[in-house]
């Protein structure tokens, strides 16, 4: 009976996901949000004796079908926003539930839909406590992340962006490591307080433009807003997105959260959640605050400051990653360094750098996710993340060694693997950019050396040398038991191979054939750079809102 | 099949070894096991066949009267974003053809040897998978049609080198050596990468020849154009051209110094000897380390306009040649001696390209590939027979137990020391000849280095193979996979087997000179003997290479910039010029006699000190105690690196991390503080509602955080 149940569940889920995939194309974005949402509620309603593993994984996987269906139905030649879903408009606020995808959104949605189920598999044998809630939280996070990438309404974007913190807070706080509480609270307060500034900026933008439709807001900001206004709006937006990205020196929440989160949480956090920040920068902060309608840069000084912070982050993150003894922290700091490249490419504001930047989001997602997964696999067996206690694992775990070496090489930018393409393009972008220049490219290139230093410290030390690992003393707690399938000194299981394999294939395929992706990014990035956002609608010009009007709106809302 | 057909199918040359590597890598551990070498043998074998076919077809093509020979082959678009395009494709010209033949030909021989050498080792399949991957990367490197392909191969061979040095990964020394090789190479690649970026910035493309030779759409030919014309071409940043042209060669050079182990980035190569011997032969002697020479020969036009860059290459090459040769004098490990000798010989090649002598440099590259691979493999046989012992102080007079190896080693040593009429003699002599004409000081240093080379080579030979027979006991904890035991016994059973069984490797693992290992050595020995006649006296190789558009354009640039380019050294010889320079030929002959005598002197000295009167040889270091000490510690370069670069950077990292931790701890403290504060704010702001109050507290909190962070 118990053995049969998951099969039934699987059938239900297959129907759900199949149903989602077979939706008429224009309802796909709605479907991709609603199906996992139903799954979340369904999961919570499961009888308490069930752990809801299959259900949880199935729900995560269901979005995969819908995302693939989207990619198939999307008209790549035409481009622009497609699958537009518009709900009722709240006139007083100008708020509308509006979803839509252009190529950038679609690629990030695909990344999320592919990586999230893979992340969830990491919980299957390591999360035993309150597992139904765990999967519910994971899937809720999925919904919010997808929503952020698909929202075409600024306020909706913000709602999803912020809401993603809630499940993340619980994931880190309940299923995390020893210092999970501290990590969760820090993560929440740090990012949340930064977002408040963005909320202020977004509300101001919406009231000024009398709409929250992102392309229209961008158009409005570029054509009708005063420099002073745009500066403060930009500052507000940057506060939120730079903390989320994270940009040096606002990265200090990240090592703690990454380290304490359970593997699935770390994977989601590094691979996907950080991309919310870079996506926000690219989609909103840059066009609203920094780019003029004619493509020139409004605040070159701000751009310079940001780029310099990126450079510092690249070098600083790499050096700090190099001296870590905790492998999770090492990868966490490597993210600081890597996202420095990502933002630097974006700030180059030329096709090469920006395309490289978006590609960087995808590649960093794949590679850092994969690295966290491999670290999780090691942790599951030896219950340590201390690089000094582990060595020579290639002897005991040849299959893991293969994958780990592949991902290490991808992370340090070996040509032929995906990391190289994006890293090279972002550096090239910075190097040839009229806003940045040769010096930026040269300093960023230092990452070539330092990246190799810390990634080889990770790969070489763990895999090579005499075999050495600590034995886990069995304790009867939730966090210190080794699953019977994980034999210390044994290789990764078939299931784990199956988890890493798709990522390995992506690493190679995206390294060899990145051109289709890069080509598809050209049009939306051009739109960001020049035309004030695709599908912009020019709204009637309104004079700058006097403060009284804001108060009136508030009063109207109150009534 | 004509030249064009070979070009069209050129994609097979890298592809087949890659497929072989994939098959060996994924199916070797479980199914192929002891047969794991077959996919590689077949893949590399067909590639070698195709490469040599390509070489012959290219030669035919030049004989058919084509002046400029070079053709591109487009495989697919690799990276394409904005103005940046990099195809995956090949550029085939005589330079490529020669390099391919060397890489695949020597590669095949070493793959065959390795099947015997690595027999019974754990991870046999892994070894061959790496070898296949290496041949793939190396062929991409030499045949790529643009700088990004070059970079792909460049880093790819670096990865394979890393994996193969770390083949015995459980040894900490192997692990550290592998890491060091990768990191030092990365320092070079940093420069190389910036060079590529500068090239793109200056010329708007990274392709060597764009749409083809003569179209002036690729970097190599764009670099030949006068500045004012170059500025008119779309996509060229005219304001950048003069500065960039100045810097590009220096950046590229840094990459070449890293990969080809030149001063000061040579430190990884001696450590790289931790890898299995076939790897040392293939990667760290014959092919990978010559990539830098190939690169500078390929982009000669970027260097030829820049006297300072050329001079730097030549001087660094010459200095490295001398420097490494002196260290080799006091090394006792066979492989270490050959490693320093490789660095030194690479120095000769760099001196050659630095003096715009691409032909002598490539010529030396070819002959060196033969004799150095031979020497490494022969010392591999010694190592195999001695169960991993390579210290020449512990062995002597091995000519009885390893008779074939001794002859092969002797041939290799003679070639390396430039003994008259062996291959190394001609090629080394050509480099010195070019130097003699253009830069007398360099020539003198190189001649002295040649003397040292002959001395240390024969010091090794006389110590190991001549004199009274001493067979070392098996070293403790023999790293080599051969089942332990007494060396004497091992040898005795081996000689017995060799005497009775005319085996074809069937019972070979007791025989310490099995056919599968000796046969490739014989082929290499023939090469070491005869490769000199590729370019002497008829200069076939030079004339052939002279059809490469890279070399032709290099000569044009050099002439225009008034830098003395020896036309012959760039393969540009026409009959009239040849007759005009008849007189110079005699001076060249004098030089040849001189260098022959120098080589003999070196050998003679080694004979005196290391065979005839060994006591005197051993007394020598005591007499020059300080000097010997300096040499034995290799000038403390490793220690200097550690103290000046590695440790300070690591300290810096720790310092940064300390800062980070203070900030994080501060945050955690704030986390306790902020809710209290917000509660306090709430009290003050009750009439305005919960949300705003909370947000206000948040704002205050973030300000505090920012103050803490930025402090």
CSV table of C-alpha atoms in Angstrom, one decimal, chain B residues 130-273:
chain,number,residue,atom,x,y,z
B,130,UNK,CA,43.4,12.2,-20.8
B,131,UNK,CA,45.8,11.5,-23.7
B,132,UNK,CA,43.0,11.6,-26.2
B,133,UNK,CA,41.7,14.8,-24.7
B,134,UNK,CA,45.1,16.2,-24.9
B,135,UNK,CA,45.6,15.5,-28.6
B,136,UNK,CA,42.2,17.0,-29.2
B,137,UNK,CA,43.2,20.2,-27.4
B,138,UNK,CA,46.6,20.4,-29.0
B,139,UNK,CA,45.3,19.9,-32.5
B,140,UNK,CA,42.7,22.6,-31.8
B,141,UNK,CA,45.5,24.8,-30.6
B,142,UNK,CA,47.6,24.5,-33.8
B,143,UNK,CA,44.8,24.4,-36.3
B,144,UNK,CA,42.4,26.9,-34.9
B,145,UNK,CA,41.5,29.7,-37.2
B,146,UNK,CA,41.3,32.5,-34.6
B,147,UNK,CA,42.7,33.5,-31.2
B,148,UNK,CA,39.7,32.1,-29.3
B,149,UNK,CA,40.3,28.7,-30.8
B,150,UNK,CA,44.0,29.1,-29.9
B,151,UNK,CA,42.9,30.0,-26.4
B,152,UNK,CA,40.6,26.9,-26.3
B,153,UNK,CA,43.5,24.7,-27.1
B,154,UNK,CA,45.8,26.6,-24.9
B,155,UNK,CA,43.6,26.1,-21.8
B,156,UNK,CA,42.6,22.6,-22.9
B,157,UNK,CA,46.2,21.4,-23.0
B,158,UNK,CA,46.6,23.1,-19.6
B,159,UNK,CA,43.8,21.1,-18.2
B,160,UNK,CA,45.1,17.8,-19.6
B,161,UNK,CA,48.6,18.7,-18.3
B,162,UNK,CA,47.0,19.3,-14.9
B,163,UNK,CA,45.1,16.0,-14.9
B,164,UNK,CA,48.1,14.0,-16.2
B,165,UNK,CA,50.6,15.6,-13.8
B,166,UNK,CA,48.2,14.7,-11.1
B,167,UNK,CA,47.7,11.2,-12.5
B,168,UNK,CA,49.1,9.6,-9.3
B,169,UNK,CA,46.7,11.9,-7.5
B,170,UNK,CA,47.1,10.3,-4.1
B,171,UNK,CA,50.7,11.5,-3.9
B,172,UNK,CA,50.6,15.0,-2.3
B,173,UNK,CA,53.6,16.0,-4.4
B,174,UNK,CA,51.7,15.1,-7.6
B,175,UNK,CA,48.7,17.0,-6.5
B,176,UNK,CA,50.7,20.1,-5.7
B,177,UNK,CA,52.7,19.9,-8.9
B,178,UNK,CA,49.5,19.7,-10.9
B,179,UNK,CA,48.0,22.7,-9.1
B,180,UNK,CA,51.2,24.7,-9.5
B,181,UNK,CA,51.3,23.9,-13.3
B,182,UNK,CA,47.8,25.1,-13.7
B,183,UNK,CA,48.2,28.3,-11.7
B,184,UNK,CA,51.5,29.4,-13.2
B,185,UNK,CA,50.0,28.8,-16.6
B,186,UNK,CA,47.1,30.9,-15.6
B,187,UNK,CA,49.4,33.8,-14.9
B,188,UNK,CA,50.5,33.6,-18.5
B,189,UNK,CA,47.0,33.2,-19.7
B,190,UNK,CA,46.0,36.4,-17.9
B,191,UNK,CA,48.4,38.2,-20.2
B,192,UNK,CA,47.4,36.1,-23.2
B,193,UNK,CA,43.7,36.9,-22.5
B,194,UNK,CA,44.4,40.6,-22.3
B,195,UNK,CA,46.3,40.3,-25.5
B,196,UNK,CA,43.3,38.8,-27.2
B,197,UNK,CA,41.1,41.6,-25.8
B,198,UNK,CA,43.5,44.2,-27.1
B,199,UNK,CA,43.5,42.5,-30.5
B,200,UNK,CA,39.8,42.7,-30.7
B,201,UNK,CA,39.8,46.3,-29.5
B,202,UNK,CA,42.3,47.2,-32.1
B,203,UNK,CA,41.3,45.2,-35.1
B,204,UNK,CA,37.6,44.5,-34.4
B,205,UNK,CA,38.2,40.8,-35.1
B,206,UNK,CA,40.0,37.9,-33.6
B,207,UNK,CA,40.3,35.8,-36.7
B,208,UNK,CA,43.8,35.2,-38.1
B,209,UNK,CA,43.0,35.7,-41.7
B,210,UNK,CA,39.3,36.6,-41.8
B,211,UNK,CA,37.8,35.7,-45.2
B,212,UNK,CA,41.2,34.3,-46.4
B,213,UNK,CA,44.8,35.1,-47.1
B,214,UNK,CA,45.2,38.3,-49.1
B,215,UNK,CA,41.8,39.8,-48.2
B,216,UNK,CA,43.2,41.8,-45.3
B,217,UNK,CA,40.2,41.0,-43.1
B,218,UNK,CA,42.1,39.1,-40.4
B,219,UNK,CA,44.4,40.2,-37.6
B,220,UNK,CA,47.6,38.9,-39.1
B,221,UNK,CA,47.1,40.8,-42.3
B,222,UNK,CA,45.5,43.9,-40.7
B,223,UNK,CA,48.6,44.2,-38.6
B,224,UNK,CA,50.7,44.6,-41.7
B,225,UNK,CA,48.8,47.7,-42.9
B,226,UNK,CA,50.2,51.2,-42.4
B,227,UNK,CA,48.5,52.9,-39.5
B,228,UNK,CA,46.7,55.5,-41.6
B,229,UNK,CA,45.2,52.8,-43.8
B,230,UNK,CA,44.3,50.7,-40.8
B,231,UNK,CA,42.4,53.6,-39.3
B,232,UNK,CA,40.0,53.7,-42.3
B,233,UNK,CA,38.8,50.2,-41.8
B,234,UNK,CA,35.4,49.8,-40.2
B,235,UNK,CA,35.5,48.4,-36.7
B,236,UNK,CA,39.1,49.5,-36.0
B,237,UNK,CA,39.5,51.9,-33.2
B,238,UNK,CA,42.1,54.2,-34.8
B,239,UNK,CA,42.9,56.0,-31.5
B,240,UNK,CA,43.9,52.8,-30.0
B,241,UNK,CA,46.0,51.3,-32.7
B,242,UNK,CA,49.4,52.7,-31.8
B,243,UNK,CA,49.2,52.0,-28.1
B,244,UNK,CA,47.7,48.6,-28.6
B,245,UNK,CA,50.2,47.5,-31.2
B,246,UNK,CA,52.8,48.3,-28.7
B,247,UNK,CA,51.3,46.3,-25.9
B,248,UNK,CA,49.8,43.3,-27.8
B,249,UNK,CA,53.0,41.4,-28.3
B,250,UNK,CA,54.0,41.8,-24.7
B,251,UNK,CA,50.7,40.4,-23.5
B,252,UNK,CA,50.8,37.5,-25.9
B,253,UNK,CA,54.4,36.9,-24.9
B,254,UNK,CA,53.4,36.5,-21.3
B,255,UNK,CA,51.1,33.7,-22.3
B,256,UNK,CA,53.8,32.1,-24.4
B,257,UNK,CA,56.3,32.3,-21.5
B,258,UNK,CA,53.8,30.5,-19.2
B,259,UNK,CA,52.9,27.7,-21.6
B,260,UNK,CA,56.5,27.3,-22.9
B,261,UNK,CA,58.1,27.5,-19.5
B,262,UNK,CA,60.3,30.5,-20.0
B,263,UNK,CA,61.8,32.7,-17.3
B,264,UNK,CA,60.2,33.6,-14.9
B,265,UNK,CA,57.2,31.4,-15.5
B,266,UNK,CA,59.2,28.2,-16.0
B,267,UNK,CA,58.8,26.9,-12.4
B,268,UNK,CA,56.0,24.5,-13.1
B,269,UNK,CA,57.8,22.4,-15.6
B,270,UNK,CA,60.4,20.6,-13.4
B,271,UNK,CA,57.6,19.8,-10.9
B,272,UNK,CA,55.5,18.5,-13.8
B,273,UNK,CA,57.8,15.5,-13.9
